[in-house]
Coordinates of C-alpha atoms and ligand atoms in Angstrom, one line a residue:
X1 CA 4.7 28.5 -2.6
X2 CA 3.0 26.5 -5.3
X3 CA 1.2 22.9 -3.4
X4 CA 1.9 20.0 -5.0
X5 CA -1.4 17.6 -4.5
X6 CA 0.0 13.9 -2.9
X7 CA -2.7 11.4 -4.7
X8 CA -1.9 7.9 -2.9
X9 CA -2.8 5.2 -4.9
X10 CA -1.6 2.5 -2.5
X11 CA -5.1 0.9 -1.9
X12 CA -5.3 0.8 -5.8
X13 CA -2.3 0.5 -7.8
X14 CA -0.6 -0.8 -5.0
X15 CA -2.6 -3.7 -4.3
X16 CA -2.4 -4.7 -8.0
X17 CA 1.1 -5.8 -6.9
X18 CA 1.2 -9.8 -7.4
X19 CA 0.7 -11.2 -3.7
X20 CA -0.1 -7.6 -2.2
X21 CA -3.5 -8.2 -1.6
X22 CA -5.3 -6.6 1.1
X23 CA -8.5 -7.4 3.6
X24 CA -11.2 -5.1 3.9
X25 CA -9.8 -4.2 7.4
X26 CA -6.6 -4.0 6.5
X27 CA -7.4 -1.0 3.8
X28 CA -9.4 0.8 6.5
X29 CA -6.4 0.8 8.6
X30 CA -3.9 1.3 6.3
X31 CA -6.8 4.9 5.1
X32 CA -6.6 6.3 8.2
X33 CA -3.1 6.1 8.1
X34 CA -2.5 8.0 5.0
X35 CA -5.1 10.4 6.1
X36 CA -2.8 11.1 9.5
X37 CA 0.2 11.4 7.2
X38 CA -1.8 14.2 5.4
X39 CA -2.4 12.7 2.1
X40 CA -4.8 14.7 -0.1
X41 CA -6.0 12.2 -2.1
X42 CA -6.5 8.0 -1.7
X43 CA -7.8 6.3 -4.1
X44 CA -9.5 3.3 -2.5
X45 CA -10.1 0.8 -5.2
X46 CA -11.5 -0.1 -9.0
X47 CA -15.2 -0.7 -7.4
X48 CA -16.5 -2.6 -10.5
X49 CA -13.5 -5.1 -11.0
X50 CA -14.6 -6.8 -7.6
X51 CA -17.1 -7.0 -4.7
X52 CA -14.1 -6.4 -2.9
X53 CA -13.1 -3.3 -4.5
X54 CA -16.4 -2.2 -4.5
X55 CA -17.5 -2.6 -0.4
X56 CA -13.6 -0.5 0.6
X57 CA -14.2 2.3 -1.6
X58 CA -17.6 2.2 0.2
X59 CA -16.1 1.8 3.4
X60 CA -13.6 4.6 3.2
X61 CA -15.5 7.1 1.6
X62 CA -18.1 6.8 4.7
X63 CA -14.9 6.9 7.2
X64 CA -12.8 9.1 5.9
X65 CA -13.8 12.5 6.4
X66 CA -10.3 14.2 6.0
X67 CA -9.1 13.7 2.8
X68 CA -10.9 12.9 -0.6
X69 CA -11.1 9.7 -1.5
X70 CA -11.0 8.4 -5.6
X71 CA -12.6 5.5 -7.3
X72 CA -11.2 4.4 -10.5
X73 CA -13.7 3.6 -13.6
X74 CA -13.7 2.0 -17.1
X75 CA -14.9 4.5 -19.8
X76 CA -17.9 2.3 -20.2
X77 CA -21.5 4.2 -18.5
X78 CA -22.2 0.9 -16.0
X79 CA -18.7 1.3 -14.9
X80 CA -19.2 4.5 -14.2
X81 CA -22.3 3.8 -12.6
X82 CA -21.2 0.5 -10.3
X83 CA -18.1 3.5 -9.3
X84 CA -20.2 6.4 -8.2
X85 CA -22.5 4.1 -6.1
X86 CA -19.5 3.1 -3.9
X87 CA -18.0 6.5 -3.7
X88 CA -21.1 8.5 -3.1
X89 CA -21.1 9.0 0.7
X90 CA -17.3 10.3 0.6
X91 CA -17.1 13.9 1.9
X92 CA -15.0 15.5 -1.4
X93 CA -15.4 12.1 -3.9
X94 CA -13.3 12.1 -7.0
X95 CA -14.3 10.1 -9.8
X96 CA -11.4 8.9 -11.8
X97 CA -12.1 7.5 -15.3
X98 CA -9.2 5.9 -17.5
X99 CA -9.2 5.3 -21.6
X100 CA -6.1 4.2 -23.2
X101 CA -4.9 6.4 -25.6
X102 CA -1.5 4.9 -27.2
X103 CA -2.2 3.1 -30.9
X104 CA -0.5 -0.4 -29.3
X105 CA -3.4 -0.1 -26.6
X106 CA -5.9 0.7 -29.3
X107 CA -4.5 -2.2 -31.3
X108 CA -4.2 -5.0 -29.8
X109 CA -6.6 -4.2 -26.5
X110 CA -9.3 -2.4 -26.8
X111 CA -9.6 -2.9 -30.8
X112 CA -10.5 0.6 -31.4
X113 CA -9.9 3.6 -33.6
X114 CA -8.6 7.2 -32.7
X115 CA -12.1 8.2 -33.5
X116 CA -13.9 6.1 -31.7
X117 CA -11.7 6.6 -28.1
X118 CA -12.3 10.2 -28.8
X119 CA -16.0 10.0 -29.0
X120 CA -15.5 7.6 -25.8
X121 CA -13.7 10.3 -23.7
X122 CA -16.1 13.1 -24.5
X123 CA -19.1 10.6 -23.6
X124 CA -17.3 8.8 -20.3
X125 CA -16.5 12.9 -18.9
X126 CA -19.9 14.2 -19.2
X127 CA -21.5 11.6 -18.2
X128 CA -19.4 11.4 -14.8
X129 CA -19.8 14.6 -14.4
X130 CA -23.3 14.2 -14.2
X131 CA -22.7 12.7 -10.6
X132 CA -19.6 14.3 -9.4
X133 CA -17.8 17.6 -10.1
X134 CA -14.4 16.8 -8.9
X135 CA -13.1 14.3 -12.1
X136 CA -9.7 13.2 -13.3
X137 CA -9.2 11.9 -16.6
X138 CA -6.4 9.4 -17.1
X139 CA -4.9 8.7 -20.8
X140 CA -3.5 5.5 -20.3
X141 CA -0.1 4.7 -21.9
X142 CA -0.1 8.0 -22.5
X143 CA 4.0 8.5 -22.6
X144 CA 3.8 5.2 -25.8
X145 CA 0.9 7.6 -27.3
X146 CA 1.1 9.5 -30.7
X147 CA 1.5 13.3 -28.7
X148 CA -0.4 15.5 -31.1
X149 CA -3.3 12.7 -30.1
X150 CA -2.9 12.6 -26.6
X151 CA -3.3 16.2 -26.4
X152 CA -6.4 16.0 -28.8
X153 CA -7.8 13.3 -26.4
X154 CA -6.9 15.6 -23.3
X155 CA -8.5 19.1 -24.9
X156 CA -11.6 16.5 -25.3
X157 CA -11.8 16.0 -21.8
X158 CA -11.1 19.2 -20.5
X159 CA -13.9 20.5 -22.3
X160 CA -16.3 17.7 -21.0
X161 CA -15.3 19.1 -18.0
X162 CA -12.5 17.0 -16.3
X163 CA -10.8 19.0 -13.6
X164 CA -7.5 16.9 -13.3
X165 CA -6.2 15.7 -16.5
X166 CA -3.4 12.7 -15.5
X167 CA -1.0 11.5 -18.0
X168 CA 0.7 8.0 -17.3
X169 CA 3.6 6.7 -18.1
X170 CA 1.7 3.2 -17.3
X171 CA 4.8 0.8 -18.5
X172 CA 7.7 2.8 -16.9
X173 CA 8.9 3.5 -20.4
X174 CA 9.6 7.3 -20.4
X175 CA 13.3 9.1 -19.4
X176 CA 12.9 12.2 -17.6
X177 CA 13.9 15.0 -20.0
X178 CA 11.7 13.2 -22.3
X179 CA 8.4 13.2 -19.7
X180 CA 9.8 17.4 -19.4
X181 CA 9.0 18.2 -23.1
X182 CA 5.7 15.9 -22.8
X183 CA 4.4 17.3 -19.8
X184 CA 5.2 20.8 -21.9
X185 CA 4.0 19.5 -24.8
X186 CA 0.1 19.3 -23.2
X187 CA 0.4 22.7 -21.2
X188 CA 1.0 24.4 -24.5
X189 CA -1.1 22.5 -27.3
X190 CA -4.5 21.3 -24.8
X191 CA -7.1 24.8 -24.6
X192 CA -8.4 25.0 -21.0
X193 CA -5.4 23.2 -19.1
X194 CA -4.7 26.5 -17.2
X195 CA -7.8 26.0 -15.8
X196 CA -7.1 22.3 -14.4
X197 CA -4.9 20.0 -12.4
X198 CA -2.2 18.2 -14.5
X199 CA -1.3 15.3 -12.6
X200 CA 1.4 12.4 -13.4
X201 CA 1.6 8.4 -12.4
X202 CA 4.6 6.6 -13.2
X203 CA 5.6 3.5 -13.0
X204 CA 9.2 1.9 -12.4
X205 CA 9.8 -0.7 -15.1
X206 CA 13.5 1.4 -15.7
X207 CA 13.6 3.1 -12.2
X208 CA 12.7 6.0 -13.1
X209 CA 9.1 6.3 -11.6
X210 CA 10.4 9.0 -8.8
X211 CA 12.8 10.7 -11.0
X212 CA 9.8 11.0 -13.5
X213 CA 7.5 12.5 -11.4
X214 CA 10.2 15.2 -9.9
X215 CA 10.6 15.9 -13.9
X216 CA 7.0 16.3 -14.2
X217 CA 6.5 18.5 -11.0
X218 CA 9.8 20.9 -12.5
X219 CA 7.6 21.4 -15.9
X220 CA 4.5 22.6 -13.9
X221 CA 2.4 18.7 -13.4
X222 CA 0.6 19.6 -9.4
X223 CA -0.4 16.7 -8.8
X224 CA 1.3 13.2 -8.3
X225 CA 0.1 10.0 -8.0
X226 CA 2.2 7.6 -5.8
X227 CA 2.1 5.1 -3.5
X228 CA 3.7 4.0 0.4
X229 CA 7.2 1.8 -0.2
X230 CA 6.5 2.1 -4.1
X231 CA 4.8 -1.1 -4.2
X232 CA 2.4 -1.3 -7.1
X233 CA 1.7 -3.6 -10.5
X234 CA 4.7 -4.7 -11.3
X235 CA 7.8 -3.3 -10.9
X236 CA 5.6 -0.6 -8.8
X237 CA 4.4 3.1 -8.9
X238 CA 6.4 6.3 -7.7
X239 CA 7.0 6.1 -4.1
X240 CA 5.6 8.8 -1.8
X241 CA 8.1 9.1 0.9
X242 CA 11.1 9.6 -1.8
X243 CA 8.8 12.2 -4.1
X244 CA 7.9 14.2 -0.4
X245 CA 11.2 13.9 0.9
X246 CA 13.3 14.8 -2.1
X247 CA 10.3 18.1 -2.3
X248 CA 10.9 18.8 1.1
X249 CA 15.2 18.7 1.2
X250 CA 15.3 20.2 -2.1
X251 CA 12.8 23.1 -1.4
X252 CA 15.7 25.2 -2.6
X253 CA 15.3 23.5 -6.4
X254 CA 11.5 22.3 -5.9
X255 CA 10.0 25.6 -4.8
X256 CA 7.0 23.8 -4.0
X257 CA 5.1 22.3 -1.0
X258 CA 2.5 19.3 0.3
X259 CA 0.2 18.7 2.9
X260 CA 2.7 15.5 4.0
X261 CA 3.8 14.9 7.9
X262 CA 6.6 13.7 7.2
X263 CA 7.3 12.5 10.8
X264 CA 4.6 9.9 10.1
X265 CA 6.4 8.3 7.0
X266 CA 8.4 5.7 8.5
X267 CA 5.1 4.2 10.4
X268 CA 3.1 4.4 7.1
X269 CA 5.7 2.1 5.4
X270 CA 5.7 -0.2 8.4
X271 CA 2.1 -0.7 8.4
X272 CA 1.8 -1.3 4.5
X273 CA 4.9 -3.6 4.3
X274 CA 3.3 -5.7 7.2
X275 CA 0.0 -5.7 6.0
X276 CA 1.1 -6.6 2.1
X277 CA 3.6 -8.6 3.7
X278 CA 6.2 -6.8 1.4
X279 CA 9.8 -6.4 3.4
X280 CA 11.3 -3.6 3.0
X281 CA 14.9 -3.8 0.7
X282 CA 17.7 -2.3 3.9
X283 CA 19.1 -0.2 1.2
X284 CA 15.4 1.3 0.1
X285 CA 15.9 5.8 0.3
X286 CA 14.1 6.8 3.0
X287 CA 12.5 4.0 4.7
X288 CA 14.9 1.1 4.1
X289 CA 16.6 -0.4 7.8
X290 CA 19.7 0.8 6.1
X291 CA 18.7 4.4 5.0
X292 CA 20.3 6.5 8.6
X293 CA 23.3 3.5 8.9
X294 CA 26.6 4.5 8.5
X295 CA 29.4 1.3 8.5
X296 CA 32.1 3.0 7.4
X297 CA 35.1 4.4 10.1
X298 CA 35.1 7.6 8.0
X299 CA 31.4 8.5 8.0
X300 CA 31.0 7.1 11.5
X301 CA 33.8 9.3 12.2
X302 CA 32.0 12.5 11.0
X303 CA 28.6 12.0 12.0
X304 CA 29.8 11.7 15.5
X305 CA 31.5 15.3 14.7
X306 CA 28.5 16.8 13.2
X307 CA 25.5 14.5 11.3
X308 CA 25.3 17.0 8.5
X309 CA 28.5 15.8 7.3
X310 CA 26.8 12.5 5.9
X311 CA 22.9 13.2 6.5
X312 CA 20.8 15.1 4.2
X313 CA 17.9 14.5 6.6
X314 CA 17.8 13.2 9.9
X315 CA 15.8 9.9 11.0
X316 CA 13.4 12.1 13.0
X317 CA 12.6 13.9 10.1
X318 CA 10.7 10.8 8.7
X319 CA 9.4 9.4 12.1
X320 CA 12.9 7.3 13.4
X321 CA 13.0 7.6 16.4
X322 CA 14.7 5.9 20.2
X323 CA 12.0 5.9 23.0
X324 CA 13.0 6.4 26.2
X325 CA 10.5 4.4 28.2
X326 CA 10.8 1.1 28.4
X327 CA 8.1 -1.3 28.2
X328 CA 7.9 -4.2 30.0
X329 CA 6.1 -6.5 32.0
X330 CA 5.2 -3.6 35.1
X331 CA 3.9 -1.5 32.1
X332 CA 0.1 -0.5 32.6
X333 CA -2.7 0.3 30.0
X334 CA -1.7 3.8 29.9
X335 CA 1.9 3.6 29.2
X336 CA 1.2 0.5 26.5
X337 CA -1.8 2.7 25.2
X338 CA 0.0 5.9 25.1
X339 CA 3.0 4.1 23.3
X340 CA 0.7 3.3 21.1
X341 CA -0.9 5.9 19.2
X342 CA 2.5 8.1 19.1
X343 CA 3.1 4.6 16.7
X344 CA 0.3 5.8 14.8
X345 CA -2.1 2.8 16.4
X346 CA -5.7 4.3 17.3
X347 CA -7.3 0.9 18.0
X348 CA -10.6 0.6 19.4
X349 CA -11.3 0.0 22.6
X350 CA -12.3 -3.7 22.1
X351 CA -9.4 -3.7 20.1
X352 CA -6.8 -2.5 22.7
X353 CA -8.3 -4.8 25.0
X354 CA -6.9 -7.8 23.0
X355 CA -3.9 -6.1 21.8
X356 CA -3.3 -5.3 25.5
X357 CA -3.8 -9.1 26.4
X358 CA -1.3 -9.8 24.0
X359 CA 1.5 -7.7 25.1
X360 CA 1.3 -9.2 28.9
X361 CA 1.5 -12.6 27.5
X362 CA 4.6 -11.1 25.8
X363 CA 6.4 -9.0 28.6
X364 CA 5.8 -12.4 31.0
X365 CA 8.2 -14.1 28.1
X366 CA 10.8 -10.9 27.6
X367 CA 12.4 -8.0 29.2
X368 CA 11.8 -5.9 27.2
X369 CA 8.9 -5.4 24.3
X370 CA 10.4 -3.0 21.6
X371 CA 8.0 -0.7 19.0
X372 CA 9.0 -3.1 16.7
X373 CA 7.5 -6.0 19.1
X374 CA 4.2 -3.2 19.4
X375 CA 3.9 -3.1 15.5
X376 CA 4.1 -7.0 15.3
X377 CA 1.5 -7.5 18.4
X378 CA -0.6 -4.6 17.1
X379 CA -0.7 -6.8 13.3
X380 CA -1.4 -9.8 14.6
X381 CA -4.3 -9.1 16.4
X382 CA -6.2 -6.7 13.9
X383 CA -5.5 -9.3 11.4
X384 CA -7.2 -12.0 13.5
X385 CA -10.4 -9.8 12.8
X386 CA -10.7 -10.1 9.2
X387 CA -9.4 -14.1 9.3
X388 CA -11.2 -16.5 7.6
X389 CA -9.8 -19.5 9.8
X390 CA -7.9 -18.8 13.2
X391 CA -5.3 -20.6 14.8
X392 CA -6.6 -21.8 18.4
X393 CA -4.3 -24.5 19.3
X394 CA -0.8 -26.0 17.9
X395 CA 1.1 -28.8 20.0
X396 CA 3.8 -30.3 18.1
X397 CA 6.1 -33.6 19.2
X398 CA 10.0 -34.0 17.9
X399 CA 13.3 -35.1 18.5
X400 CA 15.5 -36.8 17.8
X401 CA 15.0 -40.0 17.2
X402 CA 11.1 -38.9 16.9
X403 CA 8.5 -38.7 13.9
X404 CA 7.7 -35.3 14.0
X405 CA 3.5 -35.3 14.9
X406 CA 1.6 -32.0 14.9
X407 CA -2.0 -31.6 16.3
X408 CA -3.4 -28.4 15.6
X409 CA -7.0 -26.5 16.1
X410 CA -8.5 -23.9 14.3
X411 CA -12.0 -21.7 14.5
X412 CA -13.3 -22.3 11.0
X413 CA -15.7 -19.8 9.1
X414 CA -18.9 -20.0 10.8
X415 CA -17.2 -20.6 14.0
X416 CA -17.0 -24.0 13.9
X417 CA -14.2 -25.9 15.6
X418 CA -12.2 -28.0 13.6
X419 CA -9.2 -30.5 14.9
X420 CA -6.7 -32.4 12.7
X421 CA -2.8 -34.3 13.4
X422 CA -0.2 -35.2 10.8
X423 CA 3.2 -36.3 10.3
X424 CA 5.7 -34.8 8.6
X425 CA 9.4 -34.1 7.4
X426 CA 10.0 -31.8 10.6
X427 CA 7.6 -30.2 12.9
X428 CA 6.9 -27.1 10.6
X429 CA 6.0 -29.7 7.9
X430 CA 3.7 -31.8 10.2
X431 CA 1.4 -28.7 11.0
X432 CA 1.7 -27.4 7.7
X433 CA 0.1 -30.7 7.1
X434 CA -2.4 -30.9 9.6
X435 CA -3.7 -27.2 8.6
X436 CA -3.7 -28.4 4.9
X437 CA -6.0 -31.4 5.4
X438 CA -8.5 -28.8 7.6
X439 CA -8.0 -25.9 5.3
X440 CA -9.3 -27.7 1.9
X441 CA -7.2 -25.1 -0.5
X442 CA -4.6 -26.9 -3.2
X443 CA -1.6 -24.8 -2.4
X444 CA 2.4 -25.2 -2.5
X445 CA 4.9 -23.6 0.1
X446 CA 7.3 -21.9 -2.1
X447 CA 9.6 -19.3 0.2
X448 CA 10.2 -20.1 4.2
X449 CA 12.4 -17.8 6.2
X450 CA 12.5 -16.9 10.2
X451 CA 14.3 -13.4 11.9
X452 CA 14.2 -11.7 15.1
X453 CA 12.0 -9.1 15.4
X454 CA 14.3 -7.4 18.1
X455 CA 17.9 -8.2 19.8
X456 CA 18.6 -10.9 22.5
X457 CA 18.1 -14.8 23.2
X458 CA 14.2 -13.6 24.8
X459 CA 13.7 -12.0 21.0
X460 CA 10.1 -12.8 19.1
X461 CA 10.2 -14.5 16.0
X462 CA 9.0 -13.6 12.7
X463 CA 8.4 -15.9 10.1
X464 CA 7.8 -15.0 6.6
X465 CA 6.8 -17.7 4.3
X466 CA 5.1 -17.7 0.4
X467 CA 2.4 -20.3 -1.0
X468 CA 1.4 -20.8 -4.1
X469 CA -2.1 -21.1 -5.9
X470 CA -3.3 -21.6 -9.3
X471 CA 0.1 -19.4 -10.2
X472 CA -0.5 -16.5 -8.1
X473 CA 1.9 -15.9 -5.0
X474 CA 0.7 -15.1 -1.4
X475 CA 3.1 -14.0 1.4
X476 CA 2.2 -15.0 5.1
X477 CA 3.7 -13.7 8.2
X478 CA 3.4 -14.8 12.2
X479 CA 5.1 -13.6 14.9
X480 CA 5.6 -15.0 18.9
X481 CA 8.3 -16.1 21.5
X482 CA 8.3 -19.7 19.8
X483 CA 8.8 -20.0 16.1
X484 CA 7.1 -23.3 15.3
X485 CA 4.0 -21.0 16.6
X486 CA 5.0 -18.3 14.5
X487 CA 5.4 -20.8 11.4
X488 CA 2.0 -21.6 12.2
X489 CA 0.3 -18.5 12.5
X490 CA 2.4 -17.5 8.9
X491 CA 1.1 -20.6 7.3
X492 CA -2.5 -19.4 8.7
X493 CA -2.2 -15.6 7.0
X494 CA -0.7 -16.5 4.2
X495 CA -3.9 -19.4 3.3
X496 CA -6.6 -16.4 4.5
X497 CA -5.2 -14.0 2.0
X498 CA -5.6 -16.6 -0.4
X499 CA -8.9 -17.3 0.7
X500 CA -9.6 -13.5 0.6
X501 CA -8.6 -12.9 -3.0
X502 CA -10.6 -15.6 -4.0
X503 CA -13.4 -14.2 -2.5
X504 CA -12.8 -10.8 -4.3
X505 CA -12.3 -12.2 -7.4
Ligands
KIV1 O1 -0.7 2.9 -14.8 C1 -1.8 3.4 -15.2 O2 -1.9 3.9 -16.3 C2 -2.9 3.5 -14.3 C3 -4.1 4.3 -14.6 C4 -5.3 3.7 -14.2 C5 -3.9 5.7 -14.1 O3 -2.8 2.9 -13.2
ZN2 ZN1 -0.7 2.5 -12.7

């Protein structure tokens, strides 16, 4: 069977979401997932946008030795340059280079003509290919581009020597039958694309980013570029687990295959909506808490009878599953450890060790620690890693009749201690206060909601709040026994993602 090549562009495209933004740490983590779940491709960042960019693509190309790993470049030669000096030490680099071919783009963005963006493609190609063999060429906007131009701009390439050629549909604009004849449209009018990888990237302004790509794939495209839970600029990219699994339970139509466990799909999304701190919608396919629940008497009725009568695929399929063992507060290192990596967590020894700490603390406050309560403990300490401030201490007086009084203690950047008290409207409000006085950053609380992470009256706590600076949008999330901690904690995430991106950008 014909492979289809799975290009994740999660650590990329992804992050562009507003608020997604990621920590160094948290992109290493979040590699070595994808590279478990048997991705081919991740493309780890747009090195010469930001120092940030720039040190991950570094970092995973040195760490990742299982899969190849992509940088994305301007057309211009020091973009080129800044992306090949990050990418360099990967084991199979890709160099991905992107020009906009569409006249709107040429217009009113880049101010260039046809001519000129052709003379640009044939320069940026050879020129990477100077450093690195394996090289995809994107034509941005390329579904809003004049075709018989796109496919001049394409044939350019391919002679330069590009060895994936991608064609966009970067504003979610095309319908599928219409992305067909396109996709059709390059195989038969570009010389040389027998010879390469035609790969596709859509985007879901009209919901049709997954349903575009399955098009794509059905006119002869082998390669698509997608990312964990969809999440991406804007309304987001294609997401992976629905292109995989409607490949893998429509073989029948597809007749084509990927490298994907799927069994590791429903951990992948976990970790990524966690780290981006992006719930989830219940009724997402695949991965959404709703996806395997059946309400109604009638279908509950027949999947007790047989589950094919209203499962296409079964929760296993994609990594759902009910453990056995119960963890608790008898549990040892081996059976917390063990639980672990079948959760896809393969944490350093230092790292287990505080991990480990935390789940006692936990069992000694509940019966029972869930993998839910595991993913939450697991998140909360790997973040703590990558923190700018930390959260030491928080002690908080109310009641009723009271002024709620907050006194809270954090570790600050060069490990300095730092203590502050405040009022406030309630006790969330009087930390919230305190932190803000410590943690010099004009910011506004805009979103503030709390849920049980598991069942029963002994249940952790997970709040999720949003703060906003200079317009941009940054979601926090804590977790623990007591939710005024949790608040705190959330408040603290939320204010060192902020402080991240501001360091990146
Ligand atoms: O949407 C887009 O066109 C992109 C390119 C860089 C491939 O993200
Ligand atoms: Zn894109």
């Amino acid at each position: 069977m014909d492979k289809v090549v799975i290009f994740d562009t999660t650590l990329r495209d992804g992050e562009q979401a507003a608020g997604g933004a990621l920590t160094i740490t948290e992109k290493l983590d979040i590699g070595r997932q994808l590279e478990k779940l048997g991705v081919d491709i991740i493309e780890a960042g747009f090195p010469y946008t930001s120092q940030g960019d720039f040190d991950a693509v570094e970092l995973l190309s040195k760490k990742l030795r299982y899969c190849r790993v992509a940088g994305l470049s301007g057309f211009k030669r020091e973009q080129i340059d800044s992306t090949w000096a990050a990418l360099k030490g990967a084991a199979a680099p890709l160099l991905h280079v992107v020009i906009s071919t569409s006249d709107i783009h040429l217009n009113q963005q880049l101010h260039m003509s046809r001519e000129e963006v052709l003379e640009l493609t044939t320069d940026a190609v050879t020129y990477a290919k100077r450093f690195c063999s394996d090289m995809e060429f994107s034509a941005m906007d390329a579904t809003r581009s004049d075709p018989d131009y796109l496919c001049q701009v394409l044939s350019a390439a391919v002679k330069a020597g590009a060895t994936i050629i991608n064609v966009p549909d970067t504003v979610g604009y095309v319908q599928p039958d219409e992305f067909g004849q396109l996709i059709n449209c390059v195989k038969e009018n570009v010389p040389g694309i027998d010879k390469v990888v035609i790969s596709v990237h859509c985007h879901d302004d009209l919901g049709q980013a997954v349903a575009n790509s399955l098009r794509a794939i059905e006119y002869g495209a082998r390669q698509v570029e997608c990312t964990i839970n969809g999440v991406g600029e804007r309304a987001g990219n294609a997401a992976l687990e629905e292109i995989v699994m409607a490949l893998i339970t429509r073989r029948d139509f597809y007749e084509v295959e990927t490298k994907i466990n799927p069994e590791r799909i429903y951990r992948t999304s976990r970790l990524v909506s966690r780290y981006m701190g992006m719930e989830v919608s219940p009724n997402k396919a695949i991965v959404g808490a709703n996806a395997f629940a059946h309400a109604s008497g009638l279908h509950q009725d027949g999947m007790l009878k047989d589950s094919s009568t209203y499962e296409i695929m079964t929760p296993e399929s994609i990594g759902v599953s009910e453990s056995k063992i119960v963890l608790g507060k008898t549990s040892g290192r081996h059976a917390v450890r063990s639980r672990l990596e079948k959760l896809g967590h393969n944490l350093s020894d230092d790292e287990f060790k505080k991990t480990f700490e935390a789940f006692k603390e936990l069992a000694d406050k509940k019966k029972e620690v869930t993998e839910a309560d595991l993913d939450s403990l697991v998140a909360d300490e790997l973040r703590t890693i990558s923190e700018t401030y930390h959260l030491e201490h928080v002690q908080v007086s109310c009641g009723e009749p009271a002024v709620p009084t907050a006194s809270v203690k954090l570790t600050g950047p060069d490990g300095n201690i730092l203590t502050g008290s405040a009022y406030g409207t309630g006790p969330v409000d009087a930390i919230y206060q305190a932190i803000k006085r410590m943690v010099k950053v004009p910011n506004n609380l805009t979103q503030f909601s709390v849920k049980s992470v598991s069942g029963g009256i002994d249940a952790q706590g997970e709040v999720t709040i949003k703060i906003e600076s200079d317009g941009i949008g940054y979601i926090g999330k804590g977790v623990s026994t007591d939710i005024i901690v949790a608040s705190a904690k959330a408040y603290m995430n939320a204010l060192n993602r902020l402080l991240a991106s501001k360091k990146r950008s």
